[in-house]
Short mmCIF file of C-alpha atoms and ligand atoms in Angstrom, two decimals:
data_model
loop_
_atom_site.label_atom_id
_atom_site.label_comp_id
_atom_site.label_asym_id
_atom_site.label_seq_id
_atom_site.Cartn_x
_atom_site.Cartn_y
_atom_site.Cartn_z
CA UNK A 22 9.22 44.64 9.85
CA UNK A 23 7.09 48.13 9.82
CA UNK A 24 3.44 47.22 11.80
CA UNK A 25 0.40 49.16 10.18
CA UNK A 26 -2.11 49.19 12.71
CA UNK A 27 -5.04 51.31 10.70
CA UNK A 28 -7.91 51.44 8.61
CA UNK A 29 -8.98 49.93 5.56
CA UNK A 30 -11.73 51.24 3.42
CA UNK A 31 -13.36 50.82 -0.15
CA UNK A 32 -13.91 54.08 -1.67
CA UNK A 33 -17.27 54.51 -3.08
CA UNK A 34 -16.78 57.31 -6.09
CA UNK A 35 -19.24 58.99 -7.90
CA UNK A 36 -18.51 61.83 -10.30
CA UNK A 37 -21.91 64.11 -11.06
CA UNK A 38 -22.44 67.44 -12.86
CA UNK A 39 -23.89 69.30 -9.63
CA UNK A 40 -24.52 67.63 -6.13
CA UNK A 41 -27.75 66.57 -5.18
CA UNK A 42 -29.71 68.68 -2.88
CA UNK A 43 -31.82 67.92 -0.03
CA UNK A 44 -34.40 65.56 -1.29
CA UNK A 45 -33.13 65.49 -4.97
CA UNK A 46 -31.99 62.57 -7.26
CA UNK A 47 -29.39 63.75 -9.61
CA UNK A 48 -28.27 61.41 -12.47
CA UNK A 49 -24.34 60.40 -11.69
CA UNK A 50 -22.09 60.35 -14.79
CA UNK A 51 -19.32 57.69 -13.16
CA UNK A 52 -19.02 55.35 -10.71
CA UNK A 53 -15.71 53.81 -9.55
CA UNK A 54 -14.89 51.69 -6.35
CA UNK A 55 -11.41 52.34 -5.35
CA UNK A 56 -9.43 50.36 -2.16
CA UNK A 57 -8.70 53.07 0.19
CA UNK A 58 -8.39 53.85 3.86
CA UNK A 59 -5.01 55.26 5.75
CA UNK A 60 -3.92 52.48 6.93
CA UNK A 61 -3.99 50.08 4.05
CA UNK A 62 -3.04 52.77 2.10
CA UNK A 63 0.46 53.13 3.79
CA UNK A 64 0.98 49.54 4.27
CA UNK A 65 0.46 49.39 0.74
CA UNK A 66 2.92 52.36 -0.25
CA UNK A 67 5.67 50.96 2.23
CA UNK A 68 5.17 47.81 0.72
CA UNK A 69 5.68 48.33 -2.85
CA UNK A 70 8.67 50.56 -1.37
CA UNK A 71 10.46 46.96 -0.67
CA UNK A 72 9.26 47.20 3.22
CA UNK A 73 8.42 43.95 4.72
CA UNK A 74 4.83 44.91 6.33
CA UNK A 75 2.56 43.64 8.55
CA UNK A 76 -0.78 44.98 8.32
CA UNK A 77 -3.81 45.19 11.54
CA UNK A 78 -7.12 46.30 11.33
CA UNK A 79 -10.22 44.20 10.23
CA UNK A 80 -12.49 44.43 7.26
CA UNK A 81 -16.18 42.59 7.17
CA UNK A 82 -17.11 39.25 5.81
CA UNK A 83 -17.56 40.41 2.23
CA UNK A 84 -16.45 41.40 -1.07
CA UNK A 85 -15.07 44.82 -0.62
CA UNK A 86 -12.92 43.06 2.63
CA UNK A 87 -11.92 40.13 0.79
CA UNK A 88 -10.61 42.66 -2.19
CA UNK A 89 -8.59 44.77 0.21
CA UNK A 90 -7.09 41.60 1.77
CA UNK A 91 -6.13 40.25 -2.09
CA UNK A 92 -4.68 43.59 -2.41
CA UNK A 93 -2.54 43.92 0.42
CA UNK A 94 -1.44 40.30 -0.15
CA UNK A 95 -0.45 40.48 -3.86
CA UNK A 96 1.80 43.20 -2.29
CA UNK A 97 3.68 41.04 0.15
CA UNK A 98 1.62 42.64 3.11
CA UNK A 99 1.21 40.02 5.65
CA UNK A 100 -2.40 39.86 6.44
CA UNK A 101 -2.86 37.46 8.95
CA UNK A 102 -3.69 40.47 11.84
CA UNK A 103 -6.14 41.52 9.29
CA UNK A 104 -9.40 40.67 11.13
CA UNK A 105 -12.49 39.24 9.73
CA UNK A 106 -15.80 40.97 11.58
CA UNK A 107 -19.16 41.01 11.40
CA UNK A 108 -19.38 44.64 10.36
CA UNK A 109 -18.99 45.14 6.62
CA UNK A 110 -15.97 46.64 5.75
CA UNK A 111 -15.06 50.25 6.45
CA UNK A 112 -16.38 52.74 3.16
CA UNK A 113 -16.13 56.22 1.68
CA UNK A 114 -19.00 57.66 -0.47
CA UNK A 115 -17.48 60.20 -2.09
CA UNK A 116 -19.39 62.87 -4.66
CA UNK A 117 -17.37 64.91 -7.30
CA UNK A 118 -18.96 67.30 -8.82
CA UNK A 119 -18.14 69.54 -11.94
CA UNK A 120 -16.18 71.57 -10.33
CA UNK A 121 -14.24 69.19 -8.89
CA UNK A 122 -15.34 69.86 -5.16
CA UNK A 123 -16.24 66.21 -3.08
CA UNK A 124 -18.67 65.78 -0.38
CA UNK A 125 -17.71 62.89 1.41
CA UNK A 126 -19.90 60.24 4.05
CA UNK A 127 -17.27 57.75 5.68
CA UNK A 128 -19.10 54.90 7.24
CA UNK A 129 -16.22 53.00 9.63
CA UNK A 130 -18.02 49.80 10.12
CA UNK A 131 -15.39 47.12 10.51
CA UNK A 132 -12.91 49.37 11.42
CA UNK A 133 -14.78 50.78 14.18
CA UNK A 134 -14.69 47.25 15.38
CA UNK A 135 -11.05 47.46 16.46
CA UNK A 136 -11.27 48.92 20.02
CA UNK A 137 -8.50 47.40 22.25
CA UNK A 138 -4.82 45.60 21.54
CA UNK A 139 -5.05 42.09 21.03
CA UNK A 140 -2.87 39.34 22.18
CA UNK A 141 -1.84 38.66 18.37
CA UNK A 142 -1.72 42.94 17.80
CA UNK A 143 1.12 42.70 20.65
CA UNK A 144 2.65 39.68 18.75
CA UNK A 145 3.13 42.09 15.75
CA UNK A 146 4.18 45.17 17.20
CA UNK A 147 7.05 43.48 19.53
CA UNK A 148 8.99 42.09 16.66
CA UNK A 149 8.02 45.07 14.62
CA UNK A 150 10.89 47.81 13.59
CA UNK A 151 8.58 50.78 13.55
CA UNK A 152 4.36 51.08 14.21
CA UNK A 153 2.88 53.33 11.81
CA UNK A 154 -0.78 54.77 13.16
CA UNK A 155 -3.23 56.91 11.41
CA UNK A 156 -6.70 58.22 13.41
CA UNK A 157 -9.02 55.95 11.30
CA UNK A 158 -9.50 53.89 13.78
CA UNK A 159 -11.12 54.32 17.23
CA UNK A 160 -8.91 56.81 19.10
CA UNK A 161 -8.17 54.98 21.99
CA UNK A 162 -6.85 52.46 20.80
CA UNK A 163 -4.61 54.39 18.83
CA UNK A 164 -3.65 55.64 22.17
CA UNK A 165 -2.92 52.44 23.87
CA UNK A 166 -1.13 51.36 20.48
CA UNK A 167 1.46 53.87 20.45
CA UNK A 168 2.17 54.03 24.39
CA UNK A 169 2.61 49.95 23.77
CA UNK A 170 4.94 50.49 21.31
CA UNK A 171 6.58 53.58 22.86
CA UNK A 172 7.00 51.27 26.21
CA UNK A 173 9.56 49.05 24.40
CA UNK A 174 11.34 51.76 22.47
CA UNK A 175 9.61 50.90 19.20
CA UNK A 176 9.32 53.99 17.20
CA UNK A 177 5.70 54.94 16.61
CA UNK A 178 5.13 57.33 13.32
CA UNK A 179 1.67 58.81 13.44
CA UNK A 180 -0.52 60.27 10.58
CA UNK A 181 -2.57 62.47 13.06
CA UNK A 182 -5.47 62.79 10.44
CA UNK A 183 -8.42 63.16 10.18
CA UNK A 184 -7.68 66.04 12.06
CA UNK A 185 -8.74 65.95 15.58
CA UNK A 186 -7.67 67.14 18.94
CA UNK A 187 -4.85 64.64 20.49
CA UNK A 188 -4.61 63.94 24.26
CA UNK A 189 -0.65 64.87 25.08
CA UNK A 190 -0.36 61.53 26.51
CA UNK A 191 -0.84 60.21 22.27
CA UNK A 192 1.65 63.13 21.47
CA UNK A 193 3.93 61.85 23.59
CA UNK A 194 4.32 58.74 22.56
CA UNK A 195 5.13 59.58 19.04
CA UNK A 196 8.74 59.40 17.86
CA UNK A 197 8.19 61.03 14.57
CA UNK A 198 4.51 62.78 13.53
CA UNK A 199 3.85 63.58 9.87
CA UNK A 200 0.36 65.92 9.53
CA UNK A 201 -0.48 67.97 6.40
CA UNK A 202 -0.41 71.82 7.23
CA UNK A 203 -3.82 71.70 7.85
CA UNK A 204 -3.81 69.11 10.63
CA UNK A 205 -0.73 70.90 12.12
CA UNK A 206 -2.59 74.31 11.96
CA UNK A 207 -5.19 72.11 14.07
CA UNK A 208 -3.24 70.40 16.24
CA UNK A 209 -1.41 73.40 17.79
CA UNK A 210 -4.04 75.92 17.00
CA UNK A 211 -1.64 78.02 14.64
CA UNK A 212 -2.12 79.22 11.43
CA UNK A 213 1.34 78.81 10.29
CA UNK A 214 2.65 75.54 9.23
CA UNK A 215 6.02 75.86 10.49
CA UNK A 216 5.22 77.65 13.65
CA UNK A 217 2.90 75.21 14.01
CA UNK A 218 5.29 72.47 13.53
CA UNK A 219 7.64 73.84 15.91
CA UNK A 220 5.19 73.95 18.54
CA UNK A 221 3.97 70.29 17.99
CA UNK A 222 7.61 69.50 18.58
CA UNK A 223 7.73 70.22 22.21
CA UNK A 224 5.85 66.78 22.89
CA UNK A 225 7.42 64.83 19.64
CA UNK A 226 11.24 64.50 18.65
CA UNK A 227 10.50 64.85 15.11
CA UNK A 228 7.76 66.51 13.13
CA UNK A 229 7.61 66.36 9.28
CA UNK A 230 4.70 68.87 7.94
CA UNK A 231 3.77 68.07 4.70
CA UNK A 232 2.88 71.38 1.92
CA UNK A 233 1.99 69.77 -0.39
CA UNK A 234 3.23 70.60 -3.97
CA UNK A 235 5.72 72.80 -1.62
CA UNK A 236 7.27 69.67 -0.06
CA UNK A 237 7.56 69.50 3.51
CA UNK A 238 9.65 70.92 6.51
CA UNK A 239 11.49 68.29 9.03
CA UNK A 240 11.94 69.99 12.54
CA UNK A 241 13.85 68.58 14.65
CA UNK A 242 16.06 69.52 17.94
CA UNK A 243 15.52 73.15 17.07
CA UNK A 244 15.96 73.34 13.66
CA UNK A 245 13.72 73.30 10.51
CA UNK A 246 15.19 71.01 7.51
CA UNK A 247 13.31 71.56 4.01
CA UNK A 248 12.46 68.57 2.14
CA UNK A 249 11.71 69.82 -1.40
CA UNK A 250 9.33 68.58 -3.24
CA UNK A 251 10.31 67.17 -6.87
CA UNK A 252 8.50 69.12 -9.72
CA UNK A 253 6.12 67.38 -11.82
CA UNK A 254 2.40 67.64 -13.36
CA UNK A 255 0.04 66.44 -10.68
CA UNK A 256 -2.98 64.93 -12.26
CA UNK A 257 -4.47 63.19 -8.56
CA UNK A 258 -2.72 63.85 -5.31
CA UNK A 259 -4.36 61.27 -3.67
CA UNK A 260 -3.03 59.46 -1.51
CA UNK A 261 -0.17 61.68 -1.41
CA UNK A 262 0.39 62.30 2.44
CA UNK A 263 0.37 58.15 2.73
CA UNK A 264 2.45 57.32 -0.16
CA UNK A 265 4.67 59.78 1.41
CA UNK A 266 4.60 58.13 5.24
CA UNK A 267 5.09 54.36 3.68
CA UNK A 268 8.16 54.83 1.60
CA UNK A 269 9.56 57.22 4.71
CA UNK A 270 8.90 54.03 6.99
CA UNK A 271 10.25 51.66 4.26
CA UNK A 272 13.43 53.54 3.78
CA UNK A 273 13.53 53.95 8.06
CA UNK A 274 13.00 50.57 8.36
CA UNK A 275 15.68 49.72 5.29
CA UNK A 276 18.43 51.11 7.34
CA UNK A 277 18.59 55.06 5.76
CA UNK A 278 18.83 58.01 8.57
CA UNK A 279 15.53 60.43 8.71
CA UNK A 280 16.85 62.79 6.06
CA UNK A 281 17.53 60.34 3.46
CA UNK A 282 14.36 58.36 4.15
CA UNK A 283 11.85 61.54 3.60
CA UNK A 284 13.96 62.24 0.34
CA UNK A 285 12.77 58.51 -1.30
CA UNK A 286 9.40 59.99 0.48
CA UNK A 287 9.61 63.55 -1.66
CA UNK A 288 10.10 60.97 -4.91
CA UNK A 289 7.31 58.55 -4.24
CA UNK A 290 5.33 60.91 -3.41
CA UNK A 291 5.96 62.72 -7.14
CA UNK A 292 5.42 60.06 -8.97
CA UNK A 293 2.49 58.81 -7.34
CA UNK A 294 0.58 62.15 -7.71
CA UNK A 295 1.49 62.00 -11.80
CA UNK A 296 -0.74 59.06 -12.18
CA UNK A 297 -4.97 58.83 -11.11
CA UNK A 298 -5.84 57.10 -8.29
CA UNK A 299 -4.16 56.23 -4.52
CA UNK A 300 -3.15 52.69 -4.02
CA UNK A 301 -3.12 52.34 -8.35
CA UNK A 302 -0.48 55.58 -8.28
CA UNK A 303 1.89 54.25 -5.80
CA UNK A 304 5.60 53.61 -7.22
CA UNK A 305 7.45 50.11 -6.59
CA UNK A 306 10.65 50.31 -5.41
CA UNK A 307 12.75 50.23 -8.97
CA UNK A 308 10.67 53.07 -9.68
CA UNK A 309 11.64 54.83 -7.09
CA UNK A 310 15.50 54.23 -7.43
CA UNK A 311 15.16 55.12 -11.51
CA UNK A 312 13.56 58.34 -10.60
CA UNK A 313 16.73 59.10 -8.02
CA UNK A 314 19.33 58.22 -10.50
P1 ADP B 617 -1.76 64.99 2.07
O1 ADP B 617 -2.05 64.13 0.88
O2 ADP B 617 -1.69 64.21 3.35
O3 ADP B 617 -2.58 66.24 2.18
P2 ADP B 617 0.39 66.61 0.94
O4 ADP B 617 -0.59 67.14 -0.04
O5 ADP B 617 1.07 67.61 1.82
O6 ADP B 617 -0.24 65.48 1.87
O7 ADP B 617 1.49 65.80 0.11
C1 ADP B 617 2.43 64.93 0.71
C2 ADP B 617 3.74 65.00 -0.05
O8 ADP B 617 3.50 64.61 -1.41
C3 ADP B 617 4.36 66.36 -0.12
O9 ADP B 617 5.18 66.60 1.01
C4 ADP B 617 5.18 66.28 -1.42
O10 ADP B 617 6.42 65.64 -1.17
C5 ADP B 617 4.33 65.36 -2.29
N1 ADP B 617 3.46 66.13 -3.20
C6 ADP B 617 2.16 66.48 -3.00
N2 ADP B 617 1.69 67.20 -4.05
C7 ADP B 617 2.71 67.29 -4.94
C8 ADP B 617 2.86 67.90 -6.22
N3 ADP B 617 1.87 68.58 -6.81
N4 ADP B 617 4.07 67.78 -6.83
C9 ADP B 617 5.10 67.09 -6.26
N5 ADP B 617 5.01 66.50 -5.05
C10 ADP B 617 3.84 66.60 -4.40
#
């Protein structure tokens, strides 16, 4: 079983022809609400992968929460670590304008909420295979997750985004850490991608820096393994980065070695970024296996 222990949002979209300034009411042209957040997001991707996932986090008593809980259930997820609070659930207002540039306010509510390891969190994560972690969620107890986890030899895969400095002690306790090149450019304060990567891999065994359209780069034990992206027409890359992480965790979990679990990733990740949307895009598992053959 692969434990998500993240965040889970509603995403709040409007499209407009030019951003409102200070003071200024603009008339919107759309208006979507989209289920979002890291963590659901992943659970969801490894999921429809064929993982068998366990979901914790919380959402608030209302309709967004109880729509991300349907969601994540119709998808096998088991939800039953998937607290109830009396925050409303976590959401992203997100502006597009014309030009395709977003200004985005992410109010954590609910997920703010989850501050410490529960008695039933523990539950989960000792029978759990892997722990996947994003940094939606308050940072210390992303901390204490992982050094849980890492205390019983249960690898802990982190998404170290939104980008913020870690505390080595978090770094540390990561078995395999998959940034973006901008988070890695962050976390080790280099501009390079790979060089950054190869620095970040002083304190984890494996670091997978995503580029993108470019693929990604798997260093490991001194060397740097490309993981080529597939080439297709992106039309929303979304998502991407977790689409990516689940099916890597699902394939992990499913038995395949590191190299042959980020290649399922590379796939999923194409054919999720063909099609609008992030949890919508995400490819089941036959998909996944027709687009290999
Ligand atoms: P994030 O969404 O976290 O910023 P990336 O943009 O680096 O992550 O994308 C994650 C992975 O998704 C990449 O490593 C790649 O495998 C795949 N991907 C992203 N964009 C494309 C694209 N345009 N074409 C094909 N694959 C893509």
């Amino acid at each position: 079983m692969i434990a998500v222990l993240g965040s889970a949002n509603l995403d709040l979209v409007v499209t407009v022809e030019r951003a409102p300034g200070r003071g200024e009411t603009v008339t919107g042209r759309t208006f979507a609400t989209l289920p979002g957040g890291k963590g659901a997001n992943q659970a969801l991707a490894a999921a429809r992968a064929g993982g068998d996932v366990a979901f914790l986090g919380a959402v608030g008593d209302d309709d967004f929460g109880r729509r991300i809980r349907e969601l994540l259930a119709d998808a096998g997820v088991d939800v039953s670590g998937l607290a109830v609070s009396d925050q409303p659930t976590g959401t992203a207002h997100i502006t597009v304008d014309g030009t395709g540039d977003n200004s985005i306010v992410v109010v954590p509510g609910a997920n703010g909420t989850v501050t410490a390891l529960t008695d039933a969190h523990r539950a989960t994560i000792d029978r759990a295979e892997l722990l996947l972690l994003q940094l939606e969620l308050p940072l210390d107890l992303v901390v204490e997750a992982a050094r849980y986890a890492h205390a019983r030899e249960i690898p802990v895969v982190l998404t170290p985004a939104p980008a913020v400095p870690l505390p080595e002690e978090l770094l540390e306790a990561v078995d395999i850490l998959v940034p973006n090149e901008h988070e890695a450019a962050l976390l080790a304060g280099i501009d390079d991608p790979i060089a950054a990567a190869e620095q970040l891999t002083r304190l984890c065994d494996d670091v997978v820096v995503t580029l993108g359209a470019r693929g990604a780069a798997w260093l490991s034990g001194g060397e740097t393994i490309p993981v080529p992206a597939f080439p297709v027409q992106a039309v929303d890359t979304t998502a991407a980065g977790d689409t990516f992480v689940g099916v890597m965790a699902a394939g992990l979990a499913g038995g395949l070695q590191l190299g042959g679990a980020l290649h399922r990733a590379s796939a999923a990740a194409a054919l999720s970024v063909q099609r609008p949307g992030a949890s919508s895009s995400m490819p089941d598992r036959a998909e996944i296996d027709a687009f290999l053959a």
